[in-house]
PDB file of C-alpha atoms in Angstrom:
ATOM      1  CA  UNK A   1      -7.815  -6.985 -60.008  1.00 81.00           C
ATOM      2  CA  UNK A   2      -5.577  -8.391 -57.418  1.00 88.00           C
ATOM      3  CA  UNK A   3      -3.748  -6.125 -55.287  1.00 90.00           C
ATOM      4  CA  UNK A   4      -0.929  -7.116 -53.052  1.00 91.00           C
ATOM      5  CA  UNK A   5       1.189  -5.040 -50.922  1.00 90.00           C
ATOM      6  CA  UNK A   6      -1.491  -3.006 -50.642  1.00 93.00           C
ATOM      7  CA  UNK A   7      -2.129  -1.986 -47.060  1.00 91.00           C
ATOM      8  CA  UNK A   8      -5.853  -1.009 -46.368  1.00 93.00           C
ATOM      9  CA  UNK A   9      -5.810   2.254 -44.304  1.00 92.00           C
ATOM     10  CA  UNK A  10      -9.233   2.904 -44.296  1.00 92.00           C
ATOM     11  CA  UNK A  11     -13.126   1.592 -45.167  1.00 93.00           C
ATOM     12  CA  UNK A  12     -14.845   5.168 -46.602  1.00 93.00           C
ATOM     13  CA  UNK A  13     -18.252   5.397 -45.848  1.00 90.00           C
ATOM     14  CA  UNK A  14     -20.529   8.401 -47.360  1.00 88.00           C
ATOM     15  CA  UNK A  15     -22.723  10.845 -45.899  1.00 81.00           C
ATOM     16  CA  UNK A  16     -26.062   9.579 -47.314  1.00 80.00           C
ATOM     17  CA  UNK A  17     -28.724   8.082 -45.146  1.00 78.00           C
ATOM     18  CA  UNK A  18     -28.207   5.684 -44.345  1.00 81.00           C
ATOM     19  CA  UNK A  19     -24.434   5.564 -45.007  1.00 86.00           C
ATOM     20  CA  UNK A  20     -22.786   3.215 -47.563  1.00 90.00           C
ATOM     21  CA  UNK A  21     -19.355   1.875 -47.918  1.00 92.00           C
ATOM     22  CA  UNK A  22     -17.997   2.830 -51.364  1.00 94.00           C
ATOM     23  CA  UNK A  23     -14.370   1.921 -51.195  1.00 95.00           C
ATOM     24  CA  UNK A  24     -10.934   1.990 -49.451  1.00 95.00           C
ATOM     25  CA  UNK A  25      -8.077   4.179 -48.654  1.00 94.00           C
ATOM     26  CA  UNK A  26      -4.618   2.650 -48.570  1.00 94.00           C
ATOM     27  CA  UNK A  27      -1.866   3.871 -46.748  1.00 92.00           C
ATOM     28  CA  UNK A  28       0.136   5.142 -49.678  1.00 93.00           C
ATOM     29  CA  UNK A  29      -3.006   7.215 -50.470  1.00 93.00           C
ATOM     30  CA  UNK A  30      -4.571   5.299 -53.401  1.00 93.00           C
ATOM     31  CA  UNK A  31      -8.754   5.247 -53.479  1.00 95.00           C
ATOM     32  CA  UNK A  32     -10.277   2.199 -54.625  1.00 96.00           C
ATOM     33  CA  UNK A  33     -14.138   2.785 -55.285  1.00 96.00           C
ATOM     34  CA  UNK A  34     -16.840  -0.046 -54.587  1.00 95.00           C
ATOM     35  CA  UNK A  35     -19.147  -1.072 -57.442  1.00 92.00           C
ATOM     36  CA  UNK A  36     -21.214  -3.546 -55.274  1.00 92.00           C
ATOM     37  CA  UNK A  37     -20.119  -3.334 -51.930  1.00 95.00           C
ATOM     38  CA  UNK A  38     -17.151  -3.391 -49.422  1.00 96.00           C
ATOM     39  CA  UNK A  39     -15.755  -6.976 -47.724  1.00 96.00           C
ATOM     40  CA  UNK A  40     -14.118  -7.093 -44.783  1.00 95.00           C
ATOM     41  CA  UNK A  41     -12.501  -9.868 -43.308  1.00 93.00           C
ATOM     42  CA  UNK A  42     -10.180  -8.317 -40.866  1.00 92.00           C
ATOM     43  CA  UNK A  43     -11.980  -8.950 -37.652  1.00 92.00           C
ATOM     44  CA  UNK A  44     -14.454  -7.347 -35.727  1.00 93.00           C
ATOM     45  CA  UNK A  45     -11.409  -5.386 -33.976  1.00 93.00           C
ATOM     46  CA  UNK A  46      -9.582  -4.459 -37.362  1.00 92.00           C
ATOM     47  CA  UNK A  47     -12.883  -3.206 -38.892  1.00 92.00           C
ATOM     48  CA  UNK A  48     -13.501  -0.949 -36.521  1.00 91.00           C
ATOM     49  CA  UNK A  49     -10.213   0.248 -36.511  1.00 90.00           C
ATOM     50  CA  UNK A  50     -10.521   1.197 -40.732  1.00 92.00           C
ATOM     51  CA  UNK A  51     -13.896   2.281 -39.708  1.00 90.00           C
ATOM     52  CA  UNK A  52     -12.131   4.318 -37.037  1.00 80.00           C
ATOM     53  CA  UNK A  53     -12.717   8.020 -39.006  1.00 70.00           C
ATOM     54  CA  UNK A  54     -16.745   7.131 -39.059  1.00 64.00           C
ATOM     55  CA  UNK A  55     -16.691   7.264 -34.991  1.00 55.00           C
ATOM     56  CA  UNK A  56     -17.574  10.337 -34.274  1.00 52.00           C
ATOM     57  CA  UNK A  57     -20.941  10.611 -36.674  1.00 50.00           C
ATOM     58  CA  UNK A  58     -23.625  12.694 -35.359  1.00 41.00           C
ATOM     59  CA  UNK A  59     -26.137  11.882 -37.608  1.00 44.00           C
ATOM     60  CA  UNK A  60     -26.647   8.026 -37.352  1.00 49.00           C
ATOM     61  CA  UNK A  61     -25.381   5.395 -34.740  1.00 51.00           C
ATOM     62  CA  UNK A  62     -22.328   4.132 -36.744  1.00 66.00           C
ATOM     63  CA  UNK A  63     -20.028   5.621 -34.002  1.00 71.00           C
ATOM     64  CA  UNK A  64     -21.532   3.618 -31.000  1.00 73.00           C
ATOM     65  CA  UNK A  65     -22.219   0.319 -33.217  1.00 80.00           C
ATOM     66  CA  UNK A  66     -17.948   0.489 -34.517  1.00 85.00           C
ATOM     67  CA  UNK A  67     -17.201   1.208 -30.849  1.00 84.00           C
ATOM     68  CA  UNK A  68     -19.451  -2.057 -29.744  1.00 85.00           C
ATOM     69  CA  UNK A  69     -17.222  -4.102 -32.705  1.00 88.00           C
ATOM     70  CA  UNK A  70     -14.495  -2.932 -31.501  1.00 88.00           C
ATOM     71  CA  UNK A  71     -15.353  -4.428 -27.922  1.00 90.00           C
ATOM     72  CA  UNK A  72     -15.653  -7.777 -29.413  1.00 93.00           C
ATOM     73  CA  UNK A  73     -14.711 -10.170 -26.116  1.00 94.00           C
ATOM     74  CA  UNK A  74     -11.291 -11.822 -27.661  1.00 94.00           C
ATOM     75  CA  UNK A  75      -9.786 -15.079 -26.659  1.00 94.00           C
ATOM     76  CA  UNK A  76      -5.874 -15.019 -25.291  1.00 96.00           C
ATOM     77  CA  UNK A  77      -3.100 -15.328 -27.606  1.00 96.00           C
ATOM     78  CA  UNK A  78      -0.674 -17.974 -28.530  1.00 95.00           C
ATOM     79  CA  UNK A  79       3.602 -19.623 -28.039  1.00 97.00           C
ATOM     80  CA  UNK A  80       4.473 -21.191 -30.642  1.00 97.00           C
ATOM     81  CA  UNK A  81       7.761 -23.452 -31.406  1.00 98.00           C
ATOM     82  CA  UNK A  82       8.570 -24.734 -35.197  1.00 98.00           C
ATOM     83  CA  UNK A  83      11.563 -26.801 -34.553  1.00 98.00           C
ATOM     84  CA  UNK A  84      13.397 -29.105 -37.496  1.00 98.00           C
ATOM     85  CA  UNK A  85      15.129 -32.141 -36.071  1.00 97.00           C
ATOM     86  CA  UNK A  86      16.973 -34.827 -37.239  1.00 97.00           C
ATOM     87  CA  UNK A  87      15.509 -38.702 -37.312  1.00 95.00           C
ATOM     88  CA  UNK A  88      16.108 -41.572 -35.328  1.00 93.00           C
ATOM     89  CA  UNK A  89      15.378 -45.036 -34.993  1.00 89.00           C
ATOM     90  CA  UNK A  90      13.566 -44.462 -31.921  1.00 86.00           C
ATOM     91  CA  UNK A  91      11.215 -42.586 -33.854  1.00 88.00           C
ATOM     92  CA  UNK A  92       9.224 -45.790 -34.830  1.00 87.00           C
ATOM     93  CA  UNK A  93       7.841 -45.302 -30.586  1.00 84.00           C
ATOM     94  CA  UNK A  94       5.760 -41.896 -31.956  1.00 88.00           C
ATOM     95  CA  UNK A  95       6.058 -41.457 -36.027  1.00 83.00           C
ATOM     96  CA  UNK A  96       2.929 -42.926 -37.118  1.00 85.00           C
ATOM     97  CA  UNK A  97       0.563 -40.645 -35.685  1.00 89.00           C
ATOM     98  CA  UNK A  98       0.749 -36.582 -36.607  1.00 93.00           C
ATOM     99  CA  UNK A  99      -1.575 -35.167 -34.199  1.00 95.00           C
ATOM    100  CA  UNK A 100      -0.485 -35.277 -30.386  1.00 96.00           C
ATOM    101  CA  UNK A 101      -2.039 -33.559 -27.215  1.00 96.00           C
ATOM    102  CA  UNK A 102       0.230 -32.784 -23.891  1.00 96.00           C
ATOM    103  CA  UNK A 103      -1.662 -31.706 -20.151  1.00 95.00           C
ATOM    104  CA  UNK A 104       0.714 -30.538 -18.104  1.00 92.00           C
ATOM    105  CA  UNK A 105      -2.038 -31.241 -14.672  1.00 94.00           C
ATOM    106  CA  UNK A 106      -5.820 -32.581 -15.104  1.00 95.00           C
ATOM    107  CA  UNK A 107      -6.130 -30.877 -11.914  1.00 95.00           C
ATOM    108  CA  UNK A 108      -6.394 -27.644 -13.850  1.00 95.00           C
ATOM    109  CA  UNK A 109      -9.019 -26.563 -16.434  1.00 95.00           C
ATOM    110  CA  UNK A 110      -7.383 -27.146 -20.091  1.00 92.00           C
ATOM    111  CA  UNK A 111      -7.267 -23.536 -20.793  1.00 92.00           C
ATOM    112  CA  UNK A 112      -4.927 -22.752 -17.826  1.00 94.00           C
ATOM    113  CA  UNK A 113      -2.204 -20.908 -19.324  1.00 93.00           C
ATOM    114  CA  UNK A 114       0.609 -23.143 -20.023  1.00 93.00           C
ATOM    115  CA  UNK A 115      -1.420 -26.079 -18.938  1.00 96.00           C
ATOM    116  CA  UNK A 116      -2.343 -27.563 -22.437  1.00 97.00           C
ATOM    117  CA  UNK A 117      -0.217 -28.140 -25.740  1.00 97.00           C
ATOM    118  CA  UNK A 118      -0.811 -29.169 -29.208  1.00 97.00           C
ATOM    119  CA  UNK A 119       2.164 -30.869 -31.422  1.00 97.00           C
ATOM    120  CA  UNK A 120       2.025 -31.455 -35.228  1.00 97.00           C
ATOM    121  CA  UNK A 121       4.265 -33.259 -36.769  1.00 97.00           C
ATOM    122  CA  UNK A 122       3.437 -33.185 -40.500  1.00 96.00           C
ATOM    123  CA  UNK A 123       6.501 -34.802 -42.087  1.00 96.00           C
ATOM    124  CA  UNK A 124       5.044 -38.372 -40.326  1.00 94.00           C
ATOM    125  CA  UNK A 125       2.384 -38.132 -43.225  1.00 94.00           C
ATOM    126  CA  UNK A 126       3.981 -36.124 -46.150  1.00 95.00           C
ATOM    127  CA  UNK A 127       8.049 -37.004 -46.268  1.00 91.00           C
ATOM    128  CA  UNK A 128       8.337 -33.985 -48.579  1.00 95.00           C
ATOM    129  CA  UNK A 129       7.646 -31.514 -45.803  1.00 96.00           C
ATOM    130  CA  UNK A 130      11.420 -31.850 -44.798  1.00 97.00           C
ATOM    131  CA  UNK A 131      14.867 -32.874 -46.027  1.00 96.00           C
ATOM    132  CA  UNK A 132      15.006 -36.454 -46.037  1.00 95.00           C
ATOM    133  CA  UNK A 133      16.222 -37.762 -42.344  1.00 95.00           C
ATOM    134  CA  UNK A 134      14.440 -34.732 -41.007  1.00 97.00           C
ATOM    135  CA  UNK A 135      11.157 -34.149 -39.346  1.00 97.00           C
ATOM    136  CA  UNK A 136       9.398 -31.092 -38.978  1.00 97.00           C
ATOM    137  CA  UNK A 137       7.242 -29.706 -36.083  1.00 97.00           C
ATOM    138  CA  UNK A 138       4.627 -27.203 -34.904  1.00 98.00           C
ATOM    139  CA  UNK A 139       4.020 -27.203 -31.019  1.00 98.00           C
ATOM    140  CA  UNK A 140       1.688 -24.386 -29.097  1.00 97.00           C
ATOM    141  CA  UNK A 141      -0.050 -23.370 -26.938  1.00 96.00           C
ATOM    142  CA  UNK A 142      -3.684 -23.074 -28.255  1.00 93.00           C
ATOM    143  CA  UNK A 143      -5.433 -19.642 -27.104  1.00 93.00           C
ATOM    144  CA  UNK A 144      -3.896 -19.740 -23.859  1.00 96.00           C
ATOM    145  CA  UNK A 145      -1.594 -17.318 -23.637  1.00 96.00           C
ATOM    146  CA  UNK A 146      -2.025 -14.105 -21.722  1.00 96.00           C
ATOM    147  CA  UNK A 147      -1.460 -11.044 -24.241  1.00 97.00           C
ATOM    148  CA  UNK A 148      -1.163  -9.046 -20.808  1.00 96.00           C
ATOM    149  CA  UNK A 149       1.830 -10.644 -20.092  1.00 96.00           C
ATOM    150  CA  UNK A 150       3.635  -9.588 -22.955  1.00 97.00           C
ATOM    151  CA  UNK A 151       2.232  -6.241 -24.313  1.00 96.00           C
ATOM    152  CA  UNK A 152       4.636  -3.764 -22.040  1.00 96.00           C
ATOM    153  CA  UNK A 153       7.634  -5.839 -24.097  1.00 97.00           C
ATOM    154  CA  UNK A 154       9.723  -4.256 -26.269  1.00 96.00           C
ATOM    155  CA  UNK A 155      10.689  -7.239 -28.669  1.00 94.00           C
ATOM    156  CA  UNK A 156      14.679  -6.544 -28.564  1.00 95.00           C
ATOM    157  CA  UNK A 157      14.949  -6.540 -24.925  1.00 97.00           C
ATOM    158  CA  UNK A 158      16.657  -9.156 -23.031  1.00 97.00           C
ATOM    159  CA  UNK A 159      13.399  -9.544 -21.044  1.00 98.00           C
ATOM    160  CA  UNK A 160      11.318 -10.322 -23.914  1.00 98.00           C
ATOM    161  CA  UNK A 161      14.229 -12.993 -24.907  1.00 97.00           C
ATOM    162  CA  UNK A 162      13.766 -14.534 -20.981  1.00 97.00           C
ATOM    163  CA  UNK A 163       9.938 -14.890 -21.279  1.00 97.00           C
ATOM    164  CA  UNK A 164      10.266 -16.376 -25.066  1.00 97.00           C
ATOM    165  CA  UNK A 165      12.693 -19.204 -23.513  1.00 97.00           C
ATOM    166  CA  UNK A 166      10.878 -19.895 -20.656  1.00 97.00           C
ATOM    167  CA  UNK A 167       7.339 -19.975 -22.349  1.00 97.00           C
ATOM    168  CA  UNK A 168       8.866 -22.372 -24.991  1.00 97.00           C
ATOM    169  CA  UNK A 169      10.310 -24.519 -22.294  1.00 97.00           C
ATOM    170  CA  UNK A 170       6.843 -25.497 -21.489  1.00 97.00           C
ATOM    171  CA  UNK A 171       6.589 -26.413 -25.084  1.00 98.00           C
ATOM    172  CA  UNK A 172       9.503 -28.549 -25.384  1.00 98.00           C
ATOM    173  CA  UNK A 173       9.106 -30.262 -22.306  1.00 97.00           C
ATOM    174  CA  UNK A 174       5.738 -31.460 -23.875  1.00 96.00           C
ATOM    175  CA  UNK A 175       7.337 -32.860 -27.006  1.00 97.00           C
ATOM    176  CA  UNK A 176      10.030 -34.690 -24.797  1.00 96.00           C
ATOM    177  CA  UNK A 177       7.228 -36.948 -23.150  1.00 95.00           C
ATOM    178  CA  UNK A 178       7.289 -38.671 -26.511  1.00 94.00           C
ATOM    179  CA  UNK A 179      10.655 -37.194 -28.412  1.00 95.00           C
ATOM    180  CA  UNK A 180      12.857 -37.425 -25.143  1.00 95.00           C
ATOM    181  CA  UNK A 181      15.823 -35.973 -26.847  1.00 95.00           C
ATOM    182  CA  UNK A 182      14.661 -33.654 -29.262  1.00 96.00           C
ATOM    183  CA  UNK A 183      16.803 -30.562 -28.082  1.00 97.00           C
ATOM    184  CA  UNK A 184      19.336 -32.590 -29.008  1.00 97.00           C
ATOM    185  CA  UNK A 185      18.322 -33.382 -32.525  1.00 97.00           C
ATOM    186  CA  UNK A 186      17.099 -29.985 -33.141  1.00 98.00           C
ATOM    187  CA  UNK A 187      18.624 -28.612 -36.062  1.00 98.00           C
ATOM    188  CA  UNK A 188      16.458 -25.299 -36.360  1.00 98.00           C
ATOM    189  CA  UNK A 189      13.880 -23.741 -33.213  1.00 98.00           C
ATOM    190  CA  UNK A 190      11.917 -21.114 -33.674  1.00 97.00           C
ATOM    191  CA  UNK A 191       9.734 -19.546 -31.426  1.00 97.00           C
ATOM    192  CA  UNK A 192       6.703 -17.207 -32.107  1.00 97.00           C
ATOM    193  CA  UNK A 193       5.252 -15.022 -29.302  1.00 97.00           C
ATOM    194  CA  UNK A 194       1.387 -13.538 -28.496  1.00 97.00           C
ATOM    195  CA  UNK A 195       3.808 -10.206 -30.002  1.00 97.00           C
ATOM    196  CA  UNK A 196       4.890 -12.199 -33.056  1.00 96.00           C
ATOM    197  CA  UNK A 197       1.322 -13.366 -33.579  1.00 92.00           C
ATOM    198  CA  UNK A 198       0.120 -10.027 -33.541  1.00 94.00           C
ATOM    199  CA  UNK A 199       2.528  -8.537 -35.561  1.00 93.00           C
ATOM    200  CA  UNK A 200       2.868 -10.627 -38.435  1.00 92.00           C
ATOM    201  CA  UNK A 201      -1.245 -11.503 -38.813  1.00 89.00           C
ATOM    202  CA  UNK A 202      -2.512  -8.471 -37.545  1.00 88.00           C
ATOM    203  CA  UNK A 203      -3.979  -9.700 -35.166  1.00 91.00           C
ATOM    204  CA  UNK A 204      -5.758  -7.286 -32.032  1.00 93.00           C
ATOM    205  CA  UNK A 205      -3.414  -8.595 -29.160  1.00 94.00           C
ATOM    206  CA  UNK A 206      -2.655 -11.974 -30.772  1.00 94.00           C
ATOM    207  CA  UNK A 207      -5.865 -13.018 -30.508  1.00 95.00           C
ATOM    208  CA  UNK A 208      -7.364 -16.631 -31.707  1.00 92.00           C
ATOM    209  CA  UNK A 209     -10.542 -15.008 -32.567  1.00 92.00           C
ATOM    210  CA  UNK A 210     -13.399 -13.800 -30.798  1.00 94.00           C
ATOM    211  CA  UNK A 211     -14.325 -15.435 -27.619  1.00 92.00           C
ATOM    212  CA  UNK A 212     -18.079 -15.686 -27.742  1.00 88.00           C
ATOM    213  CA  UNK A 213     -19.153 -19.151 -25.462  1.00 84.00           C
ATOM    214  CA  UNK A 214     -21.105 -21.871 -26.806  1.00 80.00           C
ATOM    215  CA  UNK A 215     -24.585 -21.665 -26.082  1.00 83.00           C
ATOM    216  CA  UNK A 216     -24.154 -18.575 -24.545  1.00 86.00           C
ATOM    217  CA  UNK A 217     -23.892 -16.212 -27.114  1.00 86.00           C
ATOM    218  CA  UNK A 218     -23.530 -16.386 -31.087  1.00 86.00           C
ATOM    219  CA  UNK A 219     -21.402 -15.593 -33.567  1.00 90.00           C
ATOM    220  CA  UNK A 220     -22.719 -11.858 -35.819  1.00 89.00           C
ATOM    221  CA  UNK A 221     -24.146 -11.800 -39.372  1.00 89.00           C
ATOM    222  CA  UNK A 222     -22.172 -10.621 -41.746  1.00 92.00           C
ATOM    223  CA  UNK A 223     -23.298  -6.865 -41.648  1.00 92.00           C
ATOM    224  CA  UNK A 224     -21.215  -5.992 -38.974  1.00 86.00           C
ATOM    225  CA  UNK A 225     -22.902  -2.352 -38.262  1.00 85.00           C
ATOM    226  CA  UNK A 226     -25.881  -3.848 -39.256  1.00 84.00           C
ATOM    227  CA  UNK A 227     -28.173  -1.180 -40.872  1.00 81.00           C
ATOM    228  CA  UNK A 228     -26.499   1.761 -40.005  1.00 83.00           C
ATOM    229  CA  UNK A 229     -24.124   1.517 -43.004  1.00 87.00           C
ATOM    230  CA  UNK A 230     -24.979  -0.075 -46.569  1.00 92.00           C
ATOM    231  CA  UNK A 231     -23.183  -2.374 -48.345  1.00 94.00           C
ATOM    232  CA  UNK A 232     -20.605  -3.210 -45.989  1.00 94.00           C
ATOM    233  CA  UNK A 233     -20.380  -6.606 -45.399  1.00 95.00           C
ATOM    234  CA  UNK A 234     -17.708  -8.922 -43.439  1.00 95.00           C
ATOM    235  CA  UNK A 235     -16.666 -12.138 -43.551  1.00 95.00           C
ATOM    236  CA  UNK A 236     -13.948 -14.736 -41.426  1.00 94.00           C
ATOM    237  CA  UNK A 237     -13.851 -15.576 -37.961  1.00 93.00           C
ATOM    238  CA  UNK A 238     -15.619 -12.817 -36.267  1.00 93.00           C
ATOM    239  CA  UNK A 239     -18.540 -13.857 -38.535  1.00 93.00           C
ATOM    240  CA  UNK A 240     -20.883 -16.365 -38.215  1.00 92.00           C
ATOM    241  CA  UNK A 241     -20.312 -19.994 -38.439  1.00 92.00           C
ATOM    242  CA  UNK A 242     -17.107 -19.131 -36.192  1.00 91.00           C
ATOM    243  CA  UNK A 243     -13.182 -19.663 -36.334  1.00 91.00           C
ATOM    244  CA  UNK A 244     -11.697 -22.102 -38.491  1.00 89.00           C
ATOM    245  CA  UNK A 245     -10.718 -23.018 -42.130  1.00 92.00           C
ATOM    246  CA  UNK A 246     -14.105 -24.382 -42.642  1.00 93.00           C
ATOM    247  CA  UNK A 247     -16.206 -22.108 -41.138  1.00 93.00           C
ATOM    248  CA  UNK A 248     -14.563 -18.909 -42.402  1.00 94.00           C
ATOM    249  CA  UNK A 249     -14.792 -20.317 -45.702  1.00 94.00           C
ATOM    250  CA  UNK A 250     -18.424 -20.717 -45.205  1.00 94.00           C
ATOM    251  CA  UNK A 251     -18.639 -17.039 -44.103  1.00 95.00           C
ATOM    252  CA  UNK A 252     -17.253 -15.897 -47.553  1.00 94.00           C
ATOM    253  CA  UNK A 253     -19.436 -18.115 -49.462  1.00 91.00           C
ATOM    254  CA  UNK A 254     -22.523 -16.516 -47.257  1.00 92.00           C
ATOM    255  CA  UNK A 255     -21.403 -13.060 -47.985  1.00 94.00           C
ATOM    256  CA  UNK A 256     -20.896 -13.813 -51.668  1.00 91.00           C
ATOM    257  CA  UNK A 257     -24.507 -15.376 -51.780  1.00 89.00           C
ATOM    258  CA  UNK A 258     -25.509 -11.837 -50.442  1.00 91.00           C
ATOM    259  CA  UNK A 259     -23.871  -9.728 -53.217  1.00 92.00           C
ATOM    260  CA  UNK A 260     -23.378 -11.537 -56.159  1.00 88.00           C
ATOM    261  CA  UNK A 261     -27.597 -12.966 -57.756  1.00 86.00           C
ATOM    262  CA  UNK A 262     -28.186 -17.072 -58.533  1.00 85.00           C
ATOM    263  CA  UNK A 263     -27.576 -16.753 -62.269  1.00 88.00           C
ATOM    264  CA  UNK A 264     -23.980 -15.305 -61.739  1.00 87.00           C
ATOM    265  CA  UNK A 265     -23.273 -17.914 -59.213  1.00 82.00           C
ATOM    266  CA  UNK A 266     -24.333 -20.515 -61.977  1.00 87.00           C
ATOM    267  CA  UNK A 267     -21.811 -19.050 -64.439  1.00 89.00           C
ATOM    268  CA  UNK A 268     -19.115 -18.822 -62.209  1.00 85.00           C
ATOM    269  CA  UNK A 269     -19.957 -22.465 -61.462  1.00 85.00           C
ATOM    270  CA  UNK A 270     -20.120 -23.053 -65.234  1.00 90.00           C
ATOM    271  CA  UNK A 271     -17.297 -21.538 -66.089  1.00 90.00           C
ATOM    272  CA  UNK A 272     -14.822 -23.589 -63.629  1.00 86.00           C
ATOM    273  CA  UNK A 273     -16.424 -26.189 -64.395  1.00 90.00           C
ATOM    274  CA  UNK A 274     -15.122 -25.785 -68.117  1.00 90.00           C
ATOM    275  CA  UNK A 275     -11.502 -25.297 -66.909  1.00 89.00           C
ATOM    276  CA  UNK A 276     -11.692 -28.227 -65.032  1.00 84.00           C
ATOM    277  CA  UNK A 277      -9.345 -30.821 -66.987  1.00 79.00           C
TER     278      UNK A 277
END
């Protein structure tokens, strides 16, 4: 049973010891009951928040162990600029590689704000992501971006407007080292904020993820309050392996491992493998 535009308002928990998750609350009121257990993969910070009425327990440490999730160290948010632009012969100079990587200074550390951007360019490799005599691109600024400089914002003002242009100048500056007149060719610009990226992936403060250093620290399991509360598990990039595609796939597959037994996994298996043409 798929669900979608189904907001989740709320992880319930029971008053058993020790507590267990048996279902959700969503906003327009509906109660879905657990017959396993409860996944989350909304991020340490968005768990706690749907674990937010559970806070306040007297009887076990849930409260103190959501309110530790909920401190999760984050890294900085992101600027991002999707531009369409027309092509040129000059593009031959730049349009067989994808992938390119702008520093602004070597004197400063790569995550500087402003100081390092990443360009895609996916239509170099697959024609049908644009029009033909178009090209398509992603440029941004990769977990750099101070959420403190934006939160205060209200997102019609004419000062958010002024810090969205100037922010994405430092973006298209970067792509004119190789695409010297792309503002000209640009046919379509849009630019996404630490605000955007927090409002349209829920994201706490437009974050990239958590920001737990190598070798210093490790990502959690996926209990994320541990044993205080039963069958509440979590998955994605507050989990271990870590951020990215791969790894938060990995996560799910671990959590799935922990809930579903060996011989289900083997007809699941079985059974794709029969749809398979």
């Amino acid at each position: 049973d798929v669900r979608l535009k189904s907001h989740v308002d709320e992880i319930l928990v029971d008053d058993r010891r020790p507590p267990r998750a048996t279902g959700v609350r969503l906003r327009r009121g509906d109660v879905l009951r657990a017959t396993e257990a409860v996944v989350s993969n909304a991020g340490a910070w968005g768990t706690a928040q749907l674990l937010r009425g559970h806070r306040g327990s007297s009887t076990t440490t849930t409260g103190a162990t959501i309110d530790a999730l909920d401190a999760t160290p984050a890294t900085p948010s992101f600027v991002h600029l999707h531009v369409a632009f027309r092509a040129a012969d000059t593009d031959a100079a730049w349009n067989s590689t994808m992938h390119h990587i702008a520093i602004t200074d070597w004197g400063r550390s790569i995550d500087a704000p402003g100081n390092l951007v990443f360009v895609a360019i996916p239509s170099v490799i697959d024609p049908t992501a644009a029009p033909p005599g178009y090209h398509v691109l992603h440029a941004y600024l990769p977990a750099t971006e101070p959420y403190e400089d934006w939160a205060h914002l209200d997102r019609r003002s004419d000062e958010y407007k002024a810090l969205k242009a100037r922010r994405a100048d430092v973006l298209w500056r970067a792509i004119e080292r190789f695409i010297p007149d792309v503002r000209q060719r640009a046919v379509l610009a849009e630019v996404g904020s630490p605000l955007t990226h927090a409002r349209f992936t829920r994201r706490h403060r437009g974050t990239y993820g958590p920001a737990w250093r190598a070798g210093r620290e490790t990502f959690p399991g996926h209990r994320p309050l541990g044993d205080d509360v039963d069958a509440l598990f979590a998955c994605g990039d507050s989990t271990f392996p870590g951020i990215g595609v791969p790894a938060v796939a990995g996560s799910g597959i671990a959590v799935a491992h922990s809930i579903v037994s060996v011989h289900e996994h083997q007809r699941l298996l079985d059974d794709l493998r029969d749809r398979l043409p």
